[in-house]
Amino acid sequence: YTLQATVDPAEVALKGPATRLAAMASLPVVVNAADETTVGFRTESRSLILPDGVEASPPKVNVTVVLDHRRKQVRVTRTVLVENHGPLGTFVRPDKVVIYAALPESRTVDAATDPDIRAWVEPQTQAPGAYTLPVQVVLPAGGQLVRVEPENVVLTLEQGSL
């Protein structure tokens, strides 16, 4: 997992002895993220940890913690499936695409055969003919599509089944 945190407001006004203020480049805020196992984010209001004699305005900040999968880029080849083509026969050219995706590290070992990685097209009509369509990609939870090559394929719909 990766962990990111942002603070709002990003800056606060400090008041106190000049020697203490001059030594401060940043202020610590404590957020317990060790128990987090769920991907997502949460926001908490937290008090700033200040040295004695220093005051902050505002005295609290909102800390948003984002927990995400650690990802690794993979390259897999998939046959393009055709969804909802009815009784028509189909030809797809090219019939294979290369999917570049960032997957959770736990899903990269078997990415070449992972059934949760799919490429498909869906005709917008049931009329015979040739149609250039964008390739749709389905990835496992936590996956992010980087690109698919080619982005479009030609789907030919013909009368009768093949």
CSV table of C-alpha atoms in Angstrom, one decimal:
chain,number,residue,atom,x,y,z
A,1,TYR,CA,0.0,0.0,0.0
A,2,THR,CA,1.0,3.6,-0.4
A,3,LEU,CA,0.0,6.4,2.0
A,4,GLN,CA,-0.4,10.1,1.2
A,5,ALA,CA,-1.5,12.8,3.5
A,6,THR,CA,-2.6,16.4,2.9
A,7,VAL,CA,-3.3,19.1,5.4
A,8,ASP,CA,-5.8,21.9,5.2
A,9,PRO,CA,-5.0,24.7,5.7
A,10,ALA,CA,-1.5,24.1,4.4
A,11,GLU,CA,-0.3,27.2,6.3
A,12,VAL,CA,-1.1,28.5,9.8
A,13,ALA,CA,-0.2,31.7,11.6
A,14,LEU,CA,2.2,31.3,14.5
A,15,LYS,CA,2.7,33.5,17.5
A,16,GLY,CA,5.4,33.2,20.1
A,17,PRO,CA,9.1,33.9,21.0
A,18,ALA,CA,11.1,34.9,17.9
A,19,THR,CA,13.9,32.4,18.7
A,20,ARG,CA,11.4,29.5,18.8
A,21,LEU,CA,9.6,30.6,15.6
A,22,ALA,CA,12.9,31.0,13.7
A,23,ALA,CA,13.8,27.4,14.5
A,24,MET,CA,10.5,26.0,13.1
A,25,ALA,CA,10.3,25.0,9.5
A,26,SER,CA,7.3,22.8,9.9
A,27,LEU,CA,4.8,21.5,12.5
A,28,PRO,CA,4.2,17.8,13.2
A,29,VAL,CA,0.7,16.4,13.2
A,30,VAL,CA,0.1,12.9,14.4
A,31,VAL,CA,-2.3,10.7,12.5
A,32,ASN,CA,-2.5,6.9,13.2
A,33,ALA,CA,-2.5,5.2,9.8
A,34,ALA,CA,-1.0,1.9,11.0
A,35,ASP,CA,-4.5,0.3,11.4
A,36,GLU,CA,-5.6,1.2,7.9
A,37,THR,CA,-6.2,-1.7,5.5
A,38,THR,CA,-9.0,-0.3,3.5
A,39,VAL,CA,-8.2,1.5,0.3
A,40,GLY,CA,-9.7,5.0,0.3
A,41,PHE,CA,-9.4,8.2,2.2
A,42,ARG,CA,-10.5,9.7,5.5
A,43,THR,CA,-10.3,13.2,6.9
A,44,GLU,CA,-9.6,14.0,10.6
A,45,SER,CA,-9.4,17.2,12.5
A,46,ARG,CA,-6.1,17.2,14.4
A,47,SER,CA,-4.4,19.6,16.8
A,48,LEU,CA,-1.0,20.9,15.9
A,49,ILE,CA,2.0,19.8,18.1
A,50,LEU,CA,3.5,23.1,19.2
A,51,PRO,CA,6.5,23.9,21.4
A,52,ASP,CA,5.8,25.6,24.7
A,53,GLY,CA,5.0,29.3,24.3
A,54,VAL,CA,3.9,29.0,20.7
A,55,GLU,CA,0.3,29.4,19.5
A,56,ALA,CA,-1.2,28.6,16.2
A,57,SER,CA,-4.2,30.1,14.4
A,58,PRO,CA,-6.1,28.0,13.6
A,59,PRO,CA,-5.0,25.5,16.4
A,60,LYS,CA,-6.3,22.5,14.4
A,61,VAL,CA,-6.0,21.4,10.8
A,62,ASN,CA,-7.9,18.8,8.7
A,63,VAL,CA,-5.7,15.9,7.7
A,64,THR,CA,-6.8,13.8,4.7
A,65,VAL,CA,-5.1,10.4,4.6
A,66,VAL,CA,-5.2,8.5,1.3
A,67,LEU,CA,-4.4,4.8,1.3
A,68,ASP,CA,-3.9,3.1,-2.0
A,69,HIS,CA,-2.5,0.0,-3.5
A,70,ARG,CA,1.1,-0.1,-4.5
A,71,ARG,CA,0.9,-0.7,-8.2
A,72,LYS,CA,3.2,-2.2,-10.8
A,73,GLN,CA,2.8,-1.7,-14.6
A,74,VAL,CA,2.1,-4.8,-16.7
A,75,ARG,CA,1.6,-5.5,-20.4
A,76,VAL,CA,-0.9,-8.2,-21.4
A,77,THR,CA,-2.4,-9.3,-24.7
A,78,ARG,CA,-6.1,-10.1,-24.9
A,79,THR,CA,-8.5,-11.3,-27.5
A,80,VAL,CA,-11.2,-8.6,-28.1
A,81,LEU,CA,-14.6,-10.0,-27.1
A,82,VAL,CA,-17.9,-8.8,-28.7
A,83,GLU,CA,-20.8,-8.0,-26.4
A,84,ASN,CA,-24.4,-8.0,-27.4
A,85,HIS,CA,-24.1,-8.8,-31.1
A,86,GLY,CA,-27.4,-10.7,-31.3
A,87,PRO,CA,-27.8,-13.3,-34.0
A,88,LEU,CA,-25.2,-11.6,-36.3
A,89,GLY,CA,-21.8,-13.2,-37.0
A,90,THR,CA,-18.7,-11.1,-36.0
A,91,PHE,CA,-15.2,-10.5,-37.2
A,92,VAL,CA,-12.9,-8.2,-35.2
A,93,ARG,CA,-9.7,-6.8,-36.8
A,94,PRO,CA,-7.3,-6.8,-35.2
A,95,ASP,CA,-8.7,-9.4,-32.9
A,96,LYS,CA,-6.1,-8.9,-30.2
A,97,VAL,CA,-5.0,-5.8,-28.3
A,98,VAL,CA,-2.2,-5.0,-25.9
A,99,ILE,CA,-3.3,-3.6,-22.5
A,100,TYR,CA,-0.9,-1.6,-20.4
A,101,ALA,CA,-2.2,-1.3,-16.9
A,102,ALA,CA,-1.0,-0.4,-13.4
A,103,LEU,CA,-2.2,-3.3,-11.1
A,104,PRO,CA,-1.9,-3.9,-7.4
A,105,GLU,CA,1.4,-5.8,-6.9
A,106,SER,CA,-0.6,-8.8,-5.7
A,107,ARG,CA,-2.3,-9.1,-9.1
A,108,THR,CA,0.8,-8.8,-11.3
A,109,VAL,CA,2.2,-12.3,-10.9
A,110,ASP,CA,-0.7,-13.9,-12.8
A,111,ALA,CA,-1.6,-10.9,-15.0
A,112,ALA,CA,-1.0,-12.8,-18.2
A,113,THR,CA,-3.8,-15.3,-17.5
A,114,ASP,CA,-6.0,-13.2,-15.1
A,115,PRO,CA,-9.6,-13.6,-16.2
A,116,ASP,CA,-10.4,-10.2,-14.6
A,117,ILE,CA,-8.5,-8.4,-17.3
A,118,ARG,CA,-10.7,-8.3,-20.4
A,119,ALA,CA,-11.0,-6.3,-23.7
A,120,TRP,CA,-14.3,-5.9,-25.5
A,121,VAL,CA,-16.3,-3.9,-28.0
A,122,GLU,CA,-20.1,-3.4,-28.2
A,123,PRO,CA,-21.8,-2.6,-31.4
A,124,GLN,CA,-24.2,0.4,-31.3
A,125,THR,CA,-26.5,-1.2,-33.9
A,126,GLN,CA,-27.6,-4.7,-35.0
A,127,ALA,CA,-27.3,-3.8,-38.7
A,128,PRO,CA,-24.8,-5.7,-40.8
A,129,GLY,CA,-21.7,-3.7,-41.7
A,130,ALA,CA,-18.2,-2.7,-40.6
A,131,TYR,CA,-17.8,-0.3,-37.6
A,132,THR,CA,-14.8,1.2,-36.0
A,133,LEU,CA,-15.3,1.0,-32.3
A,134,PRO,CA,-13.2,1.9,-29.2
A,135,VAL,CA,-11.9,-1.0,-27.2
A,136,GLN,CA,-13.3,-1.1,-23.7
A,137,VAL,CA,-11.1,-2.6,-20.9
A,138,VAL,CA,-12.1,-4.2,-17.6
A,139,LEU,CA,-9.4,-4.5,-14.9
A,140,PRO,CA,-9.4,-6.1,-11.4
A,141,ALA,CA,-10.2,-3.9,-8.4
A,142,GLY,CA,-7.4,-1.4,-7.8
A,143,GLY,CA,-6.2,-1.5,-11.4
A,144,GLN,CA,-5.7,1.6,-13.6
A,145,LEU,CA,-5.6,1.6,-17.3
A,146,VAL,CA,-2.5,3.2,-18.8
A,147,ARG,CA,-3.4,2.6,-22.5
A,148,VAL,CA,-4.7,0.0,-24.9
A,149,GLU,CA,-3.1,-0.6,-28.3
A,150,PRO,CA,-4.8,-0.2,-30.7
A,151,GLU,CA,-7.5,2.0,-29.1
A,152,ASN,CA,-10.0,1.1,-31.9
A,153,VAL,CA,-10.8,-2.0,-33.8
A,154,VAL,CA,-13.0,-2.7,-36.8
A,155,LEU,CA,-16.0,-4.9,-36.0
A,156,THR,CA,-17.8,-6.5,-39.0
A,157,LEU,CA,-21.3,-7.8,-38.3
A,158,GLU,CA,-22.7,-10.3,-40.8
A,159,GLN,CA,-26.0,-12.0,-41.3
A,160,GLY,CA,-26.1,-15.6,-39.9
A,161,SER,CA,-23.9,-17.2,-37.4
A,162,LEU,CA,-20.3,-18.3,-38.0
